[in-house]
PDB file of C-alpha atoms and ligand atoms in Angstrom:
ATOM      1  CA  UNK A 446     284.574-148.383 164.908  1.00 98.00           C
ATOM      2  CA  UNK A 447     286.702-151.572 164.369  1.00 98.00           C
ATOM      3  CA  UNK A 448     284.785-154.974 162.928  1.00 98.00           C
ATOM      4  CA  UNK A 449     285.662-158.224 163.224  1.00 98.00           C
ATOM      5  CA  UNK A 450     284.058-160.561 161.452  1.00 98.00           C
ATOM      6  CA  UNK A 451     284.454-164.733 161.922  1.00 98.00           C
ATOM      7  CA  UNK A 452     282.887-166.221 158.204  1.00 98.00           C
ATOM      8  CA  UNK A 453     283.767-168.969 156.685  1.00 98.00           C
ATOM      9  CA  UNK A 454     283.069-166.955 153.401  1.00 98.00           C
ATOM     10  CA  UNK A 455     284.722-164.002 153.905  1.00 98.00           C
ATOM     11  CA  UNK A 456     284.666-163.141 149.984  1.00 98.00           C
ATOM     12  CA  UNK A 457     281.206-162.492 150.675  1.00 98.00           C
ATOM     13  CA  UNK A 458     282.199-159.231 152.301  1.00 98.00           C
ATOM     14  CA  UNK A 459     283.989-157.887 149.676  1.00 97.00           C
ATOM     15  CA  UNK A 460     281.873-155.656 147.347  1.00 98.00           C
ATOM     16  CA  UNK A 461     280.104-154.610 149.585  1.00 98.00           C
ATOM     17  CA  UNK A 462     282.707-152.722 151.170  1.00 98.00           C
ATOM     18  CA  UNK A 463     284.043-151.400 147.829  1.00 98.00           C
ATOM     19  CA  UNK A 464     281.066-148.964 146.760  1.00 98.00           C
ATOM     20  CA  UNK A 465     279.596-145.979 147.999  1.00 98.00           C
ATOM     21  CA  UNK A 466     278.631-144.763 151.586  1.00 98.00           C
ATOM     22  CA  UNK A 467     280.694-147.824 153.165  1.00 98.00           C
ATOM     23  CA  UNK A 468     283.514-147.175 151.114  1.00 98.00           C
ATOM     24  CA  UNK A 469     283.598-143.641 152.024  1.00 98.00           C
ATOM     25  CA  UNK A 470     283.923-144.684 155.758  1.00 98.00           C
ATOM     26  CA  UNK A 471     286.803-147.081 155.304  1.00 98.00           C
ATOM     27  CA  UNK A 472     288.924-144.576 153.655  1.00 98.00           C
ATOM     28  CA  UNK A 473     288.252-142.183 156.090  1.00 98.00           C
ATOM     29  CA  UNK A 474     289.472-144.683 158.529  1.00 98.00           C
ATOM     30  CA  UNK A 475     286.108-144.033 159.869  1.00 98.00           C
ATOM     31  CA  UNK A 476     285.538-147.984 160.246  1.00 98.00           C
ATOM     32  CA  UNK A 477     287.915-151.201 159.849  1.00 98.00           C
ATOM     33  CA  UNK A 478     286.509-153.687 158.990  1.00 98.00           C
ATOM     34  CA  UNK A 479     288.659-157.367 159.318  1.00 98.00           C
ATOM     35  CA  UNK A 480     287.786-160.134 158.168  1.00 98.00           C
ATOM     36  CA  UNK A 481     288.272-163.854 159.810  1.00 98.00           C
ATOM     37  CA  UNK A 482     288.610-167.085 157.912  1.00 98.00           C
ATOM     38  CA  UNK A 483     286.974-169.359 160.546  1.00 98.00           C
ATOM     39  CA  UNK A 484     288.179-172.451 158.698  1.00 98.00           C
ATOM     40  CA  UNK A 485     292.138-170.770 159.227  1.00 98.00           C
ATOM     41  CA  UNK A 486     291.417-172.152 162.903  1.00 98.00           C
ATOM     42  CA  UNK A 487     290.349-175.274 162.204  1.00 98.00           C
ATOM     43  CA  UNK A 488     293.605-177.431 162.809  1.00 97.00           C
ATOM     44  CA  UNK A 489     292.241-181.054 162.830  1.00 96.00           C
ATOM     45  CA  UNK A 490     293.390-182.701 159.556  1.00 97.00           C
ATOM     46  CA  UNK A 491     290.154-181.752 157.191  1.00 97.00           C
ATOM     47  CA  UNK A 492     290.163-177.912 158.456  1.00 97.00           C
ATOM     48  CA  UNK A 493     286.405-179.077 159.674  1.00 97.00           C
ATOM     49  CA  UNK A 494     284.564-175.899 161.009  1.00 98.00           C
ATOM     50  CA  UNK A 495     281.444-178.187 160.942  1.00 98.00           C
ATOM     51  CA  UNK A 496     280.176-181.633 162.355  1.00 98.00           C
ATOM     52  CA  UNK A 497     276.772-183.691 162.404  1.00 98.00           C
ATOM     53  CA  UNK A 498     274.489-182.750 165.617  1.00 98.00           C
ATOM     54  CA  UNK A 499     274.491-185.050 168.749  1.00 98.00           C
ATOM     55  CA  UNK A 500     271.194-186.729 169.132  1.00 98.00           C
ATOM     56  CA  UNK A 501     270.795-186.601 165.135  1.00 98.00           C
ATOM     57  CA  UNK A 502     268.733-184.680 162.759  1.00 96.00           C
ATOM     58  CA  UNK A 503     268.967-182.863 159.563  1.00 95.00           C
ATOM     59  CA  UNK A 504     272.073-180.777 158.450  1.00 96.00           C
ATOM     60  CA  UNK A 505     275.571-179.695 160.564  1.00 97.00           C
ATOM     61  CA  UNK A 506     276.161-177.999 163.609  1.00 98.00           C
ATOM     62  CA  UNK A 507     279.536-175.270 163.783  1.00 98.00           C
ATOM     63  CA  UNK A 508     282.460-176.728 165.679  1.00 98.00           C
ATOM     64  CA  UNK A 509     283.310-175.090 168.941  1.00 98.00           C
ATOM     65  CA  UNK A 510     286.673-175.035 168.524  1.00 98.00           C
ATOM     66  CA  UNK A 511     287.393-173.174 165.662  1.00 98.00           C
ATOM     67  CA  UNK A 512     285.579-169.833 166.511  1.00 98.00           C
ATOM     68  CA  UNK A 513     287.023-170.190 170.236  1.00 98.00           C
ATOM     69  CA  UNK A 514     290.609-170.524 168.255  1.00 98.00           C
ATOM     70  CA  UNK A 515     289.627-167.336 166.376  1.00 98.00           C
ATOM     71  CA  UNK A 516     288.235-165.166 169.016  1.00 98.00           C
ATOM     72  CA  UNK A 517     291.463-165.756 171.154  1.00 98.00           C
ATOM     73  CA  UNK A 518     293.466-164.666 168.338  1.00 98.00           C
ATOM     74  CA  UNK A 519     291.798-161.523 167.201  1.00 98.00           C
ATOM     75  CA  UNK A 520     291.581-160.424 171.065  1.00 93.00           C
ATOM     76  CA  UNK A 521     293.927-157.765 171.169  1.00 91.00           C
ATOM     77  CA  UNK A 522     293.729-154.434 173.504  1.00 93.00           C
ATOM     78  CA  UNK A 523     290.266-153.333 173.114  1.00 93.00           C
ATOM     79  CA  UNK A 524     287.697-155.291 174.010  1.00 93.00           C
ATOM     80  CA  UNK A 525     285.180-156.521 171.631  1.00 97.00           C
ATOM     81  CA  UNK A 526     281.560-157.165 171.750  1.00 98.00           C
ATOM     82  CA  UNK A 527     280.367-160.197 170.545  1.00 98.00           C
ATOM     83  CA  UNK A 528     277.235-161.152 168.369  1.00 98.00           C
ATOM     84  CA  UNK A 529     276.050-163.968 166.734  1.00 98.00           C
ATOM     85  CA  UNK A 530     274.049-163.514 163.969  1.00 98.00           C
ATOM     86  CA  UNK A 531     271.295-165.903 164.618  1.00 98.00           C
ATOM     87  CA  UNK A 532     267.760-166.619 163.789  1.00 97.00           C
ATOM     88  CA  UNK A 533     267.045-167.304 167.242  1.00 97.00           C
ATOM     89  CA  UNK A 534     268.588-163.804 168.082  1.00 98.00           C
ATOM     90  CA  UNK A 535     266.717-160.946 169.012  1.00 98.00           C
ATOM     91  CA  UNK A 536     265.710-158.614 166.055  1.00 98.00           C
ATOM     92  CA  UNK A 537     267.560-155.670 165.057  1.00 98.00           C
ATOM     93  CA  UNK A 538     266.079-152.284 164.820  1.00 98.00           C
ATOM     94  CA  UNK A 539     267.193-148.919 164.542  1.00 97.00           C
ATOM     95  CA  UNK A 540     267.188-148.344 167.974  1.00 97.00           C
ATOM     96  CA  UNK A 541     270.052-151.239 168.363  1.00 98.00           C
ATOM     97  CA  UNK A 542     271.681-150.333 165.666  1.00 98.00           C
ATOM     98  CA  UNK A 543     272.028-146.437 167.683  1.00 98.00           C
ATOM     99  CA  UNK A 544     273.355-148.411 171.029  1.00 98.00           C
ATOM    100  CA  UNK A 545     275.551-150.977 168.481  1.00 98.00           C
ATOM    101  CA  UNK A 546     277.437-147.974 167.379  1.00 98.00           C
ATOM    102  CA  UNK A 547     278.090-146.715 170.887  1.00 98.00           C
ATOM    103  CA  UNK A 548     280.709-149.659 171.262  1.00 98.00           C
ATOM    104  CA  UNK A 549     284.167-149.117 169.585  1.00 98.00           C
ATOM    105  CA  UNK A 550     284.415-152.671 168.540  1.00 98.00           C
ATOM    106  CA  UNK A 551     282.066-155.202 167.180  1.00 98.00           C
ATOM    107  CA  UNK A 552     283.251-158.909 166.553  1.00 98.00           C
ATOM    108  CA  UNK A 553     280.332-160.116 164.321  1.00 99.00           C
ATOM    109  CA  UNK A 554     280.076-164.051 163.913  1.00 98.00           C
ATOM    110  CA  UNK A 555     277.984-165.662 161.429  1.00 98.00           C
ATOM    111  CA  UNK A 556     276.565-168.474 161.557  1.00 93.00           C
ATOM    112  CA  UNK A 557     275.840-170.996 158.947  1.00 87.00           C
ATOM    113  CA  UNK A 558     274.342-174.517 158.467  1.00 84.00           C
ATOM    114  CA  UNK A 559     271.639-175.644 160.763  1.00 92.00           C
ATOM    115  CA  UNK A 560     273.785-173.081 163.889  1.00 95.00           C
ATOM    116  CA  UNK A 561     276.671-172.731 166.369  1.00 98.00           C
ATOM    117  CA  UNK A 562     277.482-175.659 169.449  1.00 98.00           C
ATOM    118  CA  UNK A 563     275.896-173.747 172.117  1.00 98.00           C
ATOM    119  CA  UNK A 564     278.905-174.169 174.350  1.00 98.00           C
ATOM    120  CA  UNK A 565     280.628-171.755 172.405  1.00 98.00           C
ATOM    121  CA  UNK A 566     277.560-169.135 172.736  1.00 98.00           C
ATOM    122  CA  UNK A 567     277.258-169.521 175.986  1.00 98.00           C
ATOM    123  CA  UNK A 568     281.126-169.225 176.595  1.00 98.00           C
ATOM    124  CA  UNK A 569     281.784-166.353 174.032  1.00 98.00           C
ATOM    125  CA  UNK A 570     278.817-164.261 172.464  1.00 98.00           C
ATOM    126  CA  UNK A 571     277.234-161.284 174.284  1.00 98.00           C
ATOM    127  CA  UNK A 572     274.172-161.246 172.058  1.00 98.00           C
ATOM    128  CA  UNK A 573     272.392-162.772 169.504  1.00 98.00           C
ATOM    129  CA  UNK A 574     270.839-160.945 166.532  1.00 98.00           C
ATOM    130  CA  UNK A 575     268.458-161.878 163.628  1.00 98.00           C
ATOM    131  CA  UNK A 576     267.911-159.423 161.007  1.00 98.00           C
ATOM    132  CA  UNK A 577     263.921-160.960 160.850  1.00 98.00           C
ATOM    133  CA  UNK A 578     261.724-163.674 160.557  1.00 98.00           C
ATOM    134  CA  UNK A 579     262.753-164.987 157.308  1.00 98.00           C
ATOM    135  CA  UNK A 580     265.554-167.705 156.584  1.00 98.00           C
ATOM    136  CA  UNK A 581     268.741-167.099 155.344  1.00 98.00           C
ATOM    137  CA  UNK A 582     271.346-169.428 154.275  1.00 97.00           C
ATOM    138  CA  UNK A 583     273.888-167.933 156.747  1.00 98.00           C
ATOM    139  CA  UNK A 584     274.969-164.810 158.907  1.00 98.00           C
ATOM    140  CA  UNK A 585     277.213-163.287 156.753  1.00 98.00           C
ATOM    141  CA  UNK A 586     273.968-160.694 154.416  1.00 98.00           C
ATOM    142  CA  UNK A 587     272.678-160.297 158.117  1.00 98.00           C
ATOM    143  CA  UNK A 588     276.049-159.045 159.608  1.00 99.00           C
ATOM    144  CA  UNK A 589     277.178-156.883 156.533  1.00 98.00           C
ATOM    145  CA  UNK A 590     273.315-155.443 157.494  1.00 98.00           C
ATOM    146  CA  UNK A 591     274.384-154.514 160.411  1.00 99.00           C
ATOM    147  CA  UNK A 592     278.036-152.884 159.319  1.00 99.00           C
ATOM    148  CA  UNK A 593     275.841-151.102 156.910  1.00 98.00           C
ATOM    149  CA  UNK A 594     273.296-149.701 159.576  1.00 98.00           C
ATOM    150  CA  UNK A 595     275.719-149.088 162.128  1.00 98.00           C
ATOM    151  CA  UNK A 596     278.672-147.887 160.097  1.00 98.00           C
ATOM    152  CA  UNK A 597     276.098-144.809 159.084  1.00 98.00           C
ATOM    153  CA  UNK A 598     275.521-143.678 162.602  1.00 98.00           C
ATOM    154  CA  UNK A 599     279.184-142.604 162.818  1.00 98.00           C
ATOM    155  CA  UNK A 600     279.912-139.515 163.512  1.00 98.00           C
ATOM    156  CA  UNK A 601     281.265-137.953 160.193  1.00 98.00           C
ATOM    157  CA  UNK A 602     280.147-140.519 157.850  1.00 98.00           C
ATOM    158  CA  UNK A 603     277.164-139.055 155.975  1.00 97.00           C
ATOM    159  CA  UNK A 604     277.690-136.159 154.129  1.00 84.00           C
ATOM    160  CA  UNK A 605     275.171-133.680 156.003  1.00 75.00           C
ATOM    161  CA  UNK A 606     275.278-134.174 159.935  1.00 60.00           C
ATOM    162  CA  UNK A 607     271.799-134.011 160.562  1.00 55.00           C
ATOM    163  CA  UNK A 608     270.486-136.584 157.890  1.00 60.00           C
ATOM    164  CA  UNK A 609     270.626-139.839 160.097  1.00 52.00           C
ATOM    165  CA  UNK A 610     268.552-138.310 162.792  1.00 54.00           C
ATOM    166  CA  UNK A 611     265.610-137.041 159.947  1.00 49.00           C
ATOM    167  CA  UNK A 612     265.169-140.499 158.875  1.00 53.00           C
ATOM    168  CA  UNK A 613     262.286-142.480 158.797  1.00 51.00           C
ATOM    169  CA  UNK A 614     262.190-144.527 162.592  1.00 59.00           C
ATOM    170  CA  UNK A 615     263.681-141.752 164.064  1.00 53.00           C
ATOM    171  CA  UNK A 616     260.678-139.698 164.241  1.00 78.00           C
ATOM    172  CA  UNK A 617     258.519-142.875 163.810  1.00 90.00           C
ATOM    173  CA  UNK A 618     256.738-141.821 160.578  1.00 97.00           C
ATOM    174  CA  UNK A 619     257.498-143.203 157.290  1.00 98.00           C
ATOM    175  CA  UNK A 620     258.941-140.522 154.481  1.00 97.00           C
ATOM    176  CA  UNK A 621     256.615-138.976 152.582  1.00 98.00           C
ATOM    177  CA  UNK A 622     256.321-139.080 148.978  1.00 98.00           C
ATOM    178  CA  UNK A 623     259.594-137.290 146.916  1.00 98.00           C
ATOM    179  CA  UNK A 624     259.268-135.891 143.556  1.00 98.00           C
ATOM    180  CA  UNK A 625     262.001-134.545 141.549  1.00 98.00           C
ATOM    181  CA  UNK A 626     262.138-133.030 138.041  1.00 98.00           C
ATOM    182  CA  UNK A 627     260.761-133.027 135.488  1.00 98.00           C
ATOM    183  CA  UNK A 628     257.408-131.326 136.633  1.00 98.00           C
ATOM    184  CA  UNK A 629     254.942-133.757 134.614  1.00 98.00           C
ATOM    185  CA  UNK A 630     256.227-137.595 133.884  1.00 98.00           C
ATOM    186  CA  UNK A 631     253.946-139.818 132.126  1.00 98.00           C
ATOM    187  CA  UNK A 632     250.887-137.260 132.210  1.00 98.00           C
ATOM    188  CA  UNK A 633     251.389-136.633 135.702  1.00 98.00           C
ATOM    189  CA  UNK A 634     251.777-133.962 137.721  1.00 98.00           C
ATOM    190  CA  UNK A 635     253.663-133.083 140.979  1.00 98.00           C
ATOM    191  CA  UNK A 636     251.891-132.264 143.442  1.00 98.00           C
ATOM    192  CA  UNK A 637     251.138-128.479 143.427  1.00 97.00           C
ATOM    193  CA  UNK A 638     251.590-127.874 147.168  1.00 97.00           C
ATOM    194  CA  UNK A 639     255.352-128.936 146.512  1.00 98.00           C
ATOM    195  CA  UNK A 640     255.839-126.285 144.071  1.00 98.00           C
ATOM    196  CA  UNK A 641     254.054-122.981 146.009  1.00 95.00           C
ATOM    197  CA  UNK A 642     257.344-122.124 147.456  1.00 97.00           C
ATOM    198  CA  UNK A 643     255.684-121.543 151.073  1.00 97.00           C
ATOM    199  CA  UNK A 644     258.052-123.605 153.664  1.00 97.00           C
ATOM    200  CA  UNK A 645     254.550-123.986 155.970  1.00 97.00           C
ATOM    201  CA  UNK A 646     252.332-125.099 153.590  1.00 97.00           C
ATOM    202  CA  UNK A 647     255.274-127.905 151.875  1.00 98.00           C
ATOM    203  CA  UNK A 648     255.739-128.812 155.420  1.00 98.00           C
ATOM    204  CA  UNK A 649     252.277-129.679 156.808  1.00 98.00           C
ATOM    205  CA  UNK A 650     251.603-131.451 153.005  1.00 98.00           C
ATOM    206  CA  UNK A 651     254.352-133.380 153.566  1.00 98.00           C
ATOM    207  CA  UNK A 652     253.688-134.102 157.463  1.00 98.00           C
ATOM    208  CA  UNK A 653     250.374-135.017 156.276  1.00 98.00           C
ATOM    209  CA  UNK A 654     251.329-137.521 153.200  1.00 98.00           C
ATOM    210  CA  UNK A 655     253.925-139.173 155.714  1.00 98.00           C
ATOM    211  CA  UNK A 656     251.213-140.052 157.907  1.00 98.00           C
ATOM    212  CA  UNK A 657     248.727-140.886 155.421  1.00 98.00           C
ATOM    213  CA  UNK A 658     251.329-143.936 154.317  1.00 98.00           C
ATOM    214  CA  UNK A 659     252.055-144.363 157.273  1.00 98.00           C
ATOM    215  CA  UNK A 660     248.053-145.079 157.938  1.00 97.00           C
ATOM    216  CA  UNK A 661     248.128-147.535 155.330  1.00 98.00           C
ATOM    217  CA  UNK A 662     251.429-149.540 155.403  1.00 98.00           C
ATOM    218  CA  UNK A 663     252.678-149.775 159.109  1.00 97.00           C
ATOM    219  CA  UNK A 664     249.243-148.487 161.462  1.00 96.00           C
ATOM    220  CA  UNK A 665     251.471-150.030 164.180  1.00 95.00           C
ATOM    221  CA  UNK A 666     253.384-147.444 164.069  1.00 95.00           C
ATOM    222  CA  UNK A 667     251.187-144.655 164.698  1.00 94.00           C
ATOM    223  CA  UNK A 668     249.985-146.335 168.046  1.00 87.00           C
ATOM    224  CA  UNK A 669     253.389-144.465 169.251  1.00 84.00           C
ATOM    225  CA  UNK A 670     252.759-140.700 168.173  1.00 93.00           C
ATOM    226  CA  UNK A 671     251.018-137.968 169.762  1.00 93.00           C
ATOM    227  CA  UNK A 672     250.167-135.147 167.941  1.00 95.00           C
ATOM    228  CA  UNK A 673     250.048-131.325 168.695  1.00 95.00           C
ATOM    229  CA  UNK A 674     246.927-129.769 167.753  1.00 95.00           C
ATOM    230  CA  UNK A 675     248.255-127.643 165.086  1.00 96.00           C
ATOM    231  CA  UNK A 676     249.040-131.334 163.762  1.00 97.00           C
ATOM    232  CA  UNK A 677     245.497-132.600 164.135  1.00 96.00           C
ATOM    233  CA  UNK A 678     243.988-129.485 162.686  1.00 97.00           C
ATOM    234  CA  UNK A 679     246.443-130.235 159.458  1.00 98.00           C
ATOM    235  CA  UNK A 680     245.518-134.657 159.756  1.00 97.00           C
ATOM    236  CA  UNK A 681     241.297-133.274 160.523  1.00 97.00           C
ATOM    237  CA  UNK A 682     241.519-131.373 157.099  1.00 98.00           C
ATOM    238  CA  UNK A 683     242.866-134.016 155.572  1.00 98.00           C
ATOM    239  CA  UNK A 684     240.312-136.507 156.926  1.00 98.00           C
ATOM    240  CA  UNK A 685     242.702-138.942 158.261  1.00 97.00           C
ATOM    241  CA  UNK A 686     241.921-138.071 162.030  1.00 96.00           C
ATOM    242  CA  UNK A 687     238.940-140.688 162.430  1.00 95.00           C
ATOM    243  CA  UNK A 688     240.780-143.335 160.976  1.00 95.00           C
ATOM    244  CA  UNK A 689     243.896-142.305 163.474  1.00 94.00           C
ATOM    245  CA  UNK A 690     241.705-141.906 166.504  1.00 91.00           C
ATOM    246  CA  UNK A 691     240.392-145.252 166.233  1.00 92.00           C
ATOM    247  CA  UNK A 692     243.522-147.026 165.592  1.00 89.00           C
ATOM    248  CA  UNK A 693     244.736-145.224 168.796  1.00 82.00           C
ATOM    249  CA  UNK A 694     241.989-147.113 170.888  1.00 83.00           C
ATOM    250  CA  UNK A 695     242.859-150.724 169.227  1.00 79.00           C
ATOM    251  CA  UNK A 696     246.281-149.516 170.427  1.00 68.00           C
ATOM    252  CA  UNK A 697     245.028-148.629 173.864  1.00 56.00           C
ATOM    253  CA  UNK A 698     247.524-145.652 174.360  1.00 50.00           C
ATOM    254  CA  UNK A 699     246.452-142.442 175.777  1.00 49.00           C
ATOM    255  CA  UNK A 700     244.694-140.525 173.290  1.00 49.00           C
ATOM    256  CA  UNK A 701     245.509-136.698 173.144  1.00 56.00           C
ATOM    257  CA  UNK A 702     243.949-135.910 169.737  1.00 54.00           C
ATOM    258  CA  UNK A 703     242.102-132.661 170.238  1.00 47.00           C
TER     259      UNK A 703
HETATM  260  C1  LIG B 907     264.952-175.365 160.730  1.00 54.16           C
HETATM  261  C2  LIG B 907     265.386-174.322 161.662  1.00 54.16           C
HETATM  262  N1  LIG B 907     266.041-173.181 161.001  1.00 54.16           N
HETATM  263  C3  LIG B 907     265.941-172.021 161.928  1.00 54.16           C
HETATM  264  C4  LIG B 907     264.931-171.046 161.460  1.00 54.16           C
HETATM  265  C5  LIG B 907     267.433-173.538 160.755  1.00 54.16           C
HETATM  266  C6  LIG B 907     268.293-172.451 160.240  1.00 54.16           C
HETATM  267  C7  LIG B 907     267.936-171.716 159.130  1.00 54.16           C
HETATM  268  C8  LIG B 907     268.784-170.722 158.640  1.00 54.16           C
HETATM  269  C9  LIG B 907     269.493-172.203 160.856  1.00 54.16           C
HETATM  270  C10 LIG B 907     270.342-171.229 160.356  1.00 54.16           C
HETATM  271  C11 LIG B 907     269.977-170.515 159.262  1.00 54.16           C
HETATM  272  C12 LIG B 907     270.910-169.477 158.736  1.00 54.16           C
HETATM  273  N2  LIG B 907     270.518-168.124 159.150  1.00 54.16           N
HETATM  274  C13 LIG B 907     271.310-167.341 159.829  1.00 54.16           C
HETATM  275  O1  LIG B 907     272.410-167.720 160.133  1.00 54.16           O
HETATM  276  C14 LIG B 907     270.831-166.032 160.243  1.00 54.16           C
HETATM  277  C15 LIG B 907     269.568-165.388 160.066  1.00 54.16           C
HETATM  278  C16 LIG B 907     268.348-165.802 159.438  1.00 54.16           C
HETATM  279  O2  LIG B 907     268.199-166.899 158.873  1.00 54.16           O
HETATM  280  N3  LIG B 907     267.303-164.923 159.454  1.00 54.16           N
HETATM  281  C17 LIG B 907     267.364-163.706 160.030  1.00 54.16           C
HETATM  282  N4  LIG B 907     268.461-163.279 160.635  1.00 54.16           N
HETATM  283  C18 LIG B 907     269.541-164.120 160.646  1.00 54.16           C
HETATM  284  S1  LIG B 907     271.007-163.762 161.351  1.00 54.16           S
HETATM  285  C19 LIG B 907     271.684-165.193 160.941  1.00 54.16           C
END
């Protein structure tokens, strides 16, 4: 996967890139990552990549020019697909981030100040993306969010093949609770199930825990799931199957609990 990404902070990117999983990839030649001074294609006499909005208001609107300037030079062979990293973008998931890193090339622009002159969106960028509904003070956390998300997809990158698929989203439960040694921290146990040694009985704990915080943090999630009823029996024991069966019918999805 080859990045480009247009910043008029490009320093921003650098740690980042220097630790860990990420770093892994680039030395692997997994990813590339290049990064694009904005303001090295901004020729008028100040190196302006900014300017204050037509029709007035509060704070500065990105020059067209520049990022056109850029884009044209980074074009190259392979064609790139383009995102702004926007507020007004559509929010990123998991699920884009799986399509994102179907495409061999990803030219990431970030945005800062009060956004881009929409001539140059509407001319240039493919998609917009926000990361959420909070504010940042620019694009550049939000696309380094999606490098991260994305760059872990790749074939080869983790360590054991099958961990991206087990994660949380993909199964649309959140993790159950992990213990590690030592057996008793601060007074307290772990719990026992987790150290019987029987694969069936760890699994339908664990089954059972992710869907009891699952229950409590993100019930919007659960509106998704069927269970088998192996899993019901398992979620009827644990006395979470009212609770589920009702949140079903708020949901108004087909209900094929027991
Ligand atoms: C007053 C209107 N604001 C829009 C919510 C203006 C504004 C705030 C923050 C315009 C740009 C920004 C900078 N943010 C980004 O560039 C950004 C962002 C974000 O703020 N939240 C979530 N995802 C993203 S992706 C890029």
């Amino acid at each position: 996967m080859l990045f480009d990404i247009l910043t008029i902070f490009p320093e921003l990117f650098s740690s980042p890139l220097q630790e860990g999983i990420l770093r892994r990839a680039l030395a692997a030649e997994k990813i590339t990552v290049n990064l694009h001074n904005i303001r090295d294609y901004a020729f008028d006499r100040h190196h302006m990549t900014d300017d204050r909005p037509f029709g007035g208001g509060e704070g500065m609107v990105m020059k067209p020019e520049p990022l056109t300037a850029c884009l044209e030079d980074i074009q190259g062979d392979e064609p790139g697909r383009v995102i702004l990293l926007s507020p007004r973008g559509k929010t990123f998931n998991q699920q884009q981030a799986v399509r994102l890193a179907g495409y061999s090339r990803l030219i990431l622009v970030c945005g800062r100040y009060e956004g881009v002159d929409e001539r140059f969106t509407r001319q240039s960028v493919d998609e917009e993306i926000s990361i959420g509904d909070y504010i940042l003070t620019g694009g550049e956390l939000a696309a380094m969010i999606l490098v991260d998300s994305i760059t872990r997809l790749l074939p080869g990158v983790l360590g054991c093949s099958g961990s991206a698929e087990n994660d949380t989203f993909s199964h649309g439960l959140l993790k159950h609770p992990q213990y590690t040694r030592p057996r008793e921290f601060a007074g307290k146990q772990v719990p026992e199930e987790l150290l019987s040694g029987n694969h069936a009985d760890i699994a339908g704990y664990r089954f059972v825990e992710s869907v009891r915080v699952t229950l409590e943090r993100r019930p919007e999630l659960l509106g998704r799931i069927t269970f088998n009823s192996d899993e019901c029996r398992l979620l009827d024991k644990a006395g979470l199957l009212g609770r589920i069966k009702k949140l079903k019918n708020e949901y108004s999805c087909d209900c094929k609990l027991l």
